[in-house]
Coordinates of C-alpha atoms in Angstrom, one line a residue:
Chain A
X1 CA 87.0 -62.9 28.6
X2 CA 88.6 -66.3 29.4
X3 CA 90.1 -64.4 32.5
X4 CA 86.7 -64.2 34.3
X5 CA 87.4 -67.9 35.2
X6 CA 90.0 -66.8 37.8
X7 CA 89.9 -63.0 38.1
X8 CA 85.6 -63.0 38.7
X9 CA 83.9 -59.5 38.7
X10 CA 84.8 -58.2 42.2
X11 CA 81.5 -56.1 43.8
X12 CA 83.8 -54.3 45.8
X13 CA 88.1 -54.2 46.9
X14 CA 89.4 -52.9 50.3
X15 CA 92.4 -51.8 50.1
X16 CA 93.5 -53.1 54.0
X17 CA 97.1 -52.7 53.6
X18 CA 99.1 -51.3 56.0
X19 CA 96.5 -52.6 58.8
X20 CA 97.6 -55.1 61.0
X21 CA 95.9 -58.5 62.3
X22 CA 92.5 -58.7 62.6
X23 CA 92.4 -55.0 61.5
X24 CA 92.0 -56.8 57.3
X25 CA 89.3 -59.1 58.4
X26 CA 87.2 -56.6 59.9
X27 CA 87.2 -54.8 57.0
X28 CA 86.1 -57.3 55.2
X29 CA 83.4 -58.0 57.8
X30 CA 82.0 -55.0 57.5
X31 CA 82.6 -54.7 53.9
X32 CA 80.2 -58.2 54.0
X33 CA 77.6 -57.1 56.4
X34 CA 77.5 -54.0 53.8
X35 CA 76.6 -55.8 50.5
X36 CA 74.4 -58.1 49.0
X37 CA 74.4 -62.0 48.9
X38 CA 76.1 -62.4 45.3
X39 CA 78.7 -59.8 45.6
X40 CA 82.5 -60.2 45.5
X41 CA 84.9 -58.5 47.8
X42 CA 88.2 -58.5 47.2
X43 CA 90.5 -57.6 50.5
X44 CA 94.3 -56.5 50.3
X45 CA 96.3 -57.2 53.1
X46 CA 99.9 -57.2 54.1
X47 CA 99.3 -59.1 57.1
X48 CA 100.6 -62.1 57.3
X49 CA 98.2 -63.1 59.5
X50 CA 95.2 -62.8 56.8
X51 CA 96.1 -65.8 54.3
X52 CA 95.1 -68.3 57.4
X53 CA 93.1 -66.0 59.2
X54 CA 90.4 -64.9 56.3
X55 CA 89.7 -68.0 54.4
X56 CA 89.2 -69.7 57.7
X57 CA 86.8 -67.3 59.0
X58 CA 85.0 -67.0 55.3
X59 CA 84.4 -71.1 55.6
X60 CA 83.4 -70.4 59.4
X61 CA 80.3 -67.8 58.4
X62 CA 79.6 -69.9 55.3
X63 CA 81.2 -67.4 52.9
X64 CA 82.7 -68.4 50.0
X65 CA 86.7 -68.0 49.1
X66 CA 86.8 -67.3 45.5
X67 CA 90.8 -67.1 45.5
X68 CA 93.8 -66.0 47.7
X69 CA 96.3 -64.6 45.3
X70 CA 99.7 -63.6 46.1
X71 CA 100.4 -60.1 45.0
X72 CA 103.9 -58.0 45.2
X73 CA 104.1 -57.6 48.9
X74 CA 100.6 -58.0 49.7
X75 CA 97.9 -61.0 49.8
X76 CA 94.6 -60.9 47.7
X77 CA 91.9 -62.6 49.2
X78 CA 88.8 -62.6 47.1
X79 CA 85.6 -63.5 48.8
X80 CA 81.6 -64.1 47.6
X81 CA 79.1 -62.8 50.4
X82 CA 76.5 -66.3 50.6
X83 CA 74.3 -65.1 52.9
Chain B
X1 CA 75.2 -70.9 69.4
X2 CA 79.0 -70.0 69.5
X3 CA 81.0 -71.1 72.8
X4 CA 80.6 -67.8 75.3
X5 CA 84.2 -66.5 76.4
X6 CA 85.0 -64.6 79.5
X7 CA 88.0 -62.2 79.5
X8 CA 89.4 -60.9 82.6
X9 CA 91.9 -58.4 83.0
X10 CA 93.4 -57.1 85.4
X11 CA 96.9 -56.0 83.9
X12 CA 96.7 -52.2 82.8
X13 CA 99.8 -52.1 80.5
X14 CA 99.2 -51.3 76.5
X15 CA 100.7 -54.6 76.1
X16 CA 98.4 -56.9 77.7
X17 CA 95.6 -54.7 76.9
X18 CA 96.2 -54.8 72.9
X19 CA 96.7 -58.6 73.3
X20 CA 93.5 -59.1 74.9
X21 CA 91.6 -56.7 72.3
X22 CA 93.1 -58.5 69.7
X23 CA 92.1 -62.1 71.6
X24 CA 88.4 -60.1 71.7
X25 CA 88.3 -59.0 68.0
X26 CA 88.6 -62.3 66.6
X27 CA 86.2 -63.9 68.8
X28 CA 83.7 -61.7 68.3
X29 CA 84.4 -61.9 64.4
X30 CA 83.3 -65.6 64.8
X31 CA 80.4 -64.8 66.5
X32 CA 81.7 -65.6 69.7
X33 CA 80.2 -63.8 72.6
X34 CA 82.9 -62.0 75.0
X35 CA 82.0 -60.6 78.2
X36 CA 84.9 -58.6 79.3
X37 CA 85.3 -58.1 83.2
X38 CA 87.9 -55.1 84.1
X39 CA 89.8 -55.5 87.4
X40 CA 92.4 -53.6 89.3
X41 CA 94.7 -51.5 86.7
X42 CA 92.8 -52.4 83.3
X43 CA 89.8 -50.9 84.9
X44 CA 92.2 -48.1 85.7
X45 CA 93.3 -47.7 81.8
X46 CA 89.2 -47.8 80.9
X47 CA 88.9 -44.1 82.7
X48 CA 87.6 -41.9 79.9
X49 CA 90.7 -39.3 81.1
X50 CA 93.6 -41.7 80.6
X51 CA 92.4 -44.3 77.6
X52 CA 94.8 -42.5 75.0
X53 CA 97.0 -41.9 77.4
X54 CA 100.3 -44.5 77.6
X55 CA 100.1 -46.9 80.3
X56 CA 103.5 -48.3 79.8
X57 CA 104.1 -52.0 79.1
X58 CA 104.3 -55.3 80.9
X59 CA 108.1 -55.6 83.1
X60 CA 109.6 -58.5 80.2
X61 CA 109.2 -55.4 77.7
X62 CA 112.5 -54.4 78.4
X63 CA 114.1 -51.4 76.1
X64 CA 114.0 -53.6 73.1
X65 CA 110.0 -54.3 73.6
X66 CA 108.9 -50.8 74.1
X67 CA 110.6 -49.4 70.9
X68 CA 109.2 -52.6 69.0
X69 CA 105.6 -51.3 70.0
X70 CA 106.6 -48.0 69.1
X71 CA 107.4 -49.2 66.0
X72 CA 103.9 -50.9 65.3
X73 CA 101.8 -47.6 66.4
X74 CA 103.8 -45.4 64.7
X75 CA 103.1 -47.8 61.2
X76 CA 99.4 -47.6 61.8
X77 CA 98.7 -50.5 64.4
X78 CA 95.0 -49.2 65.9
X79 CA 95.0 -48.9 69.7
X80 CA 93.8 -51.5 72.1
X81 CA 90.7 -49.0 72.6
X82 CA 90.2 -48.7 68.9
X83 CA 90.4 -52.3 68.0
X84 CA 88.0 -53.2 71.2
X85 CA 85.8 -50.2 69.8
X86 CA 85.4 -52.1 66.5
X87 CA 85.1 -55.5 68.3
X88 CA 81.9 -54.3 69.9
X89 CA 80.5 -52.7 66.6
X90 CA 81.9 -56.3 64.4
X91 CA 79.8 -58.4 67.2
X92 CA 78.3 -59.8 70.8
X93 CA 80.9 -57.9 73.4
X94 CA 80.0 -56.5 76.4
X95 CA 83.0 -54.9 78.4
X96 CA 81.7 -54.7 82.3
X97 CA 83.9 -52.9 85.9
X98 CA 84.7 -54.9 88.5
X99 CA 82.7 -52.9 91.2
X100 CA 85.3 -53.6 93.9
X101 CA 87.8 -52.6 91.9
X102 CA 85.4 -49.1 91.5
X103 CA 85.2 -48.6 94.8
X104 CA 89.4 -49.1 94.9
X105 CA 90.0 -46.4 92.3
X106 CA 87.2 -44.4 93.8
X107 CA 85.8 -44.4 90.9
X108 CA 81.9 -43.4 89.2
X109 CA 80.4 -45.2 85.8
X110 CA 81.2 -41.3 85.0
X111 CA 84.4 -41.7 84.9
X112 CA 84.9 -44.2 82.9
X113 CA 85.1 -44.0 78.8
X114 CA 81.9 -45.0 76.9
X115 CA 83.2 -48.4 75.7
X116 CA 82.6 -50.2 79.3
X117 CA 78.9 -50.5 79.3
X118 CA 78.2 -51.1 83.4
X119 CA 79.3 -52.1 86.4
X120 CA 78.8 -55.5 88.1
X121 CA 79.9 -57.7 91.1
X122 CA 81.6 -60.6 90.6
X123 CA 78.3 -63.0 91.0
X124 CA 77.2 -61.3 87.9
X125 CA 80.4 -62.3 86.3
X126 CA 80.5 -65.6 86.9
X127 CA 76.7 -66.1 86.2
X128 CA 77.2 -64.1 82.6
X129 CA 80.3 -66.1 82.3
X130 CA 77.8 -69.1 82.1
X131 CA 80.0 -72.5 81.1
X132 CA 82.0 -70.4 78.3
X133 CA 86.0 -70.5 78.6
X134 CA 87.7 -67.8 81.1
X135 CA 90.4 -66.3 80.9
X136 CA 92.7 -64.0 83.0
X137 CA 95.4 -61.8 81.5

């Protein structure tokens, strides 16, 4: 269970790829506005444009970024909904 | 409070339009209020006949441009009217006609497709417009 320290149980994943920029972070917007503080949504996006874009909105609406992991072809950015 | 931003447009093309819904998304996903004000030929694209309909692209497009947009909506990219659509659901926009630019186009709040929510003169603008950022494309 030692990989709970950097793969944490994830509430929900949206599977965004394919969309293009901001089409990923409003999916995860709404994905946010849908669950409850405490959960974990995890986003995949092949936009390039989500890296920057989503951990700098997640610090904006005082989210927290759990991790932005670099998959095969895709970016995984795994967020906890704070409020 | 965020900052307040104005968009005008006056540019009809699919371009310019899907850059400013873009510009609209993101300000609205930081809680950015966005009054949209449609002039001339974007107020022209807003008629609930001819939103899907292709309204060509900005002169610089060239060949090149227009089969690189192709490109992009045939791989999924939303429209400019879908992505605006989900701008005003995400947050605080408010997409207004130009009533000049009605009575140019000869145009009722019938005509027009249910994402522009009135029409107001250009006082109203600038009064809604407040001391927020305005920008014309």
């Amino acid at each position: 269970m030692t990989e709970t320290t950097t793969e944490p149980t994830i509430t929900r994943t949206i599977d965004a790829r394919g969309s293009f920029c901001p089409g990923p972070l409003m999916e995860l917007i709404r994905a946010i506005r849908e669950g409850q503080v405490g959960d974990v949504i995890a986003v995949r996006s092949s936009d390039r444009g989500s890296k920057v874009d989503i951990p700098k909105w997640v610090e904006k609406a005082g989210h927290r970024l759990i991790g932005a992991f670099e998959r095969e072809g895709y970016d995984e950015l795994v967020v906890e909904k704070r409020r | 409070m965020e900052e307040r931003l104005a968009l005008v447009l006056f540019s009809g093309t699919d371009d310019k339009l899907q850059a400013a819904a873009v510009l609209t998304a993101g300000a609205a996903a930081l809680g950015r209020p966005v009054h949209i004000f449609l002039q001339y030929w974007a107020l022209d694209a807003f008629r609930a006949d001819r939103i899907a309909g292709d309204h060509g692209l900005a002169p610089e497009a060239g060949a090149e441009g227009r089969a690189a947009v192709d490109a992009l909506a045939k791989a999924g990219q939303a429209s400019w009217a879908e992505t605006l659509r989900q701008a005003k659901e995400l947050g605080d926009v408010r997409i207004e006609a130009c009533s000049l630019s009605m009575d140019l186009l000869d145009l009722e709040p019938s005509d027009l497709d249910p994402l522009v929510d009135g029409v107001e003169g250009v006082t109203a603008f600038w009064v809604n417009a407040g001391e927020g950022q305005v920008v014309f494309i």
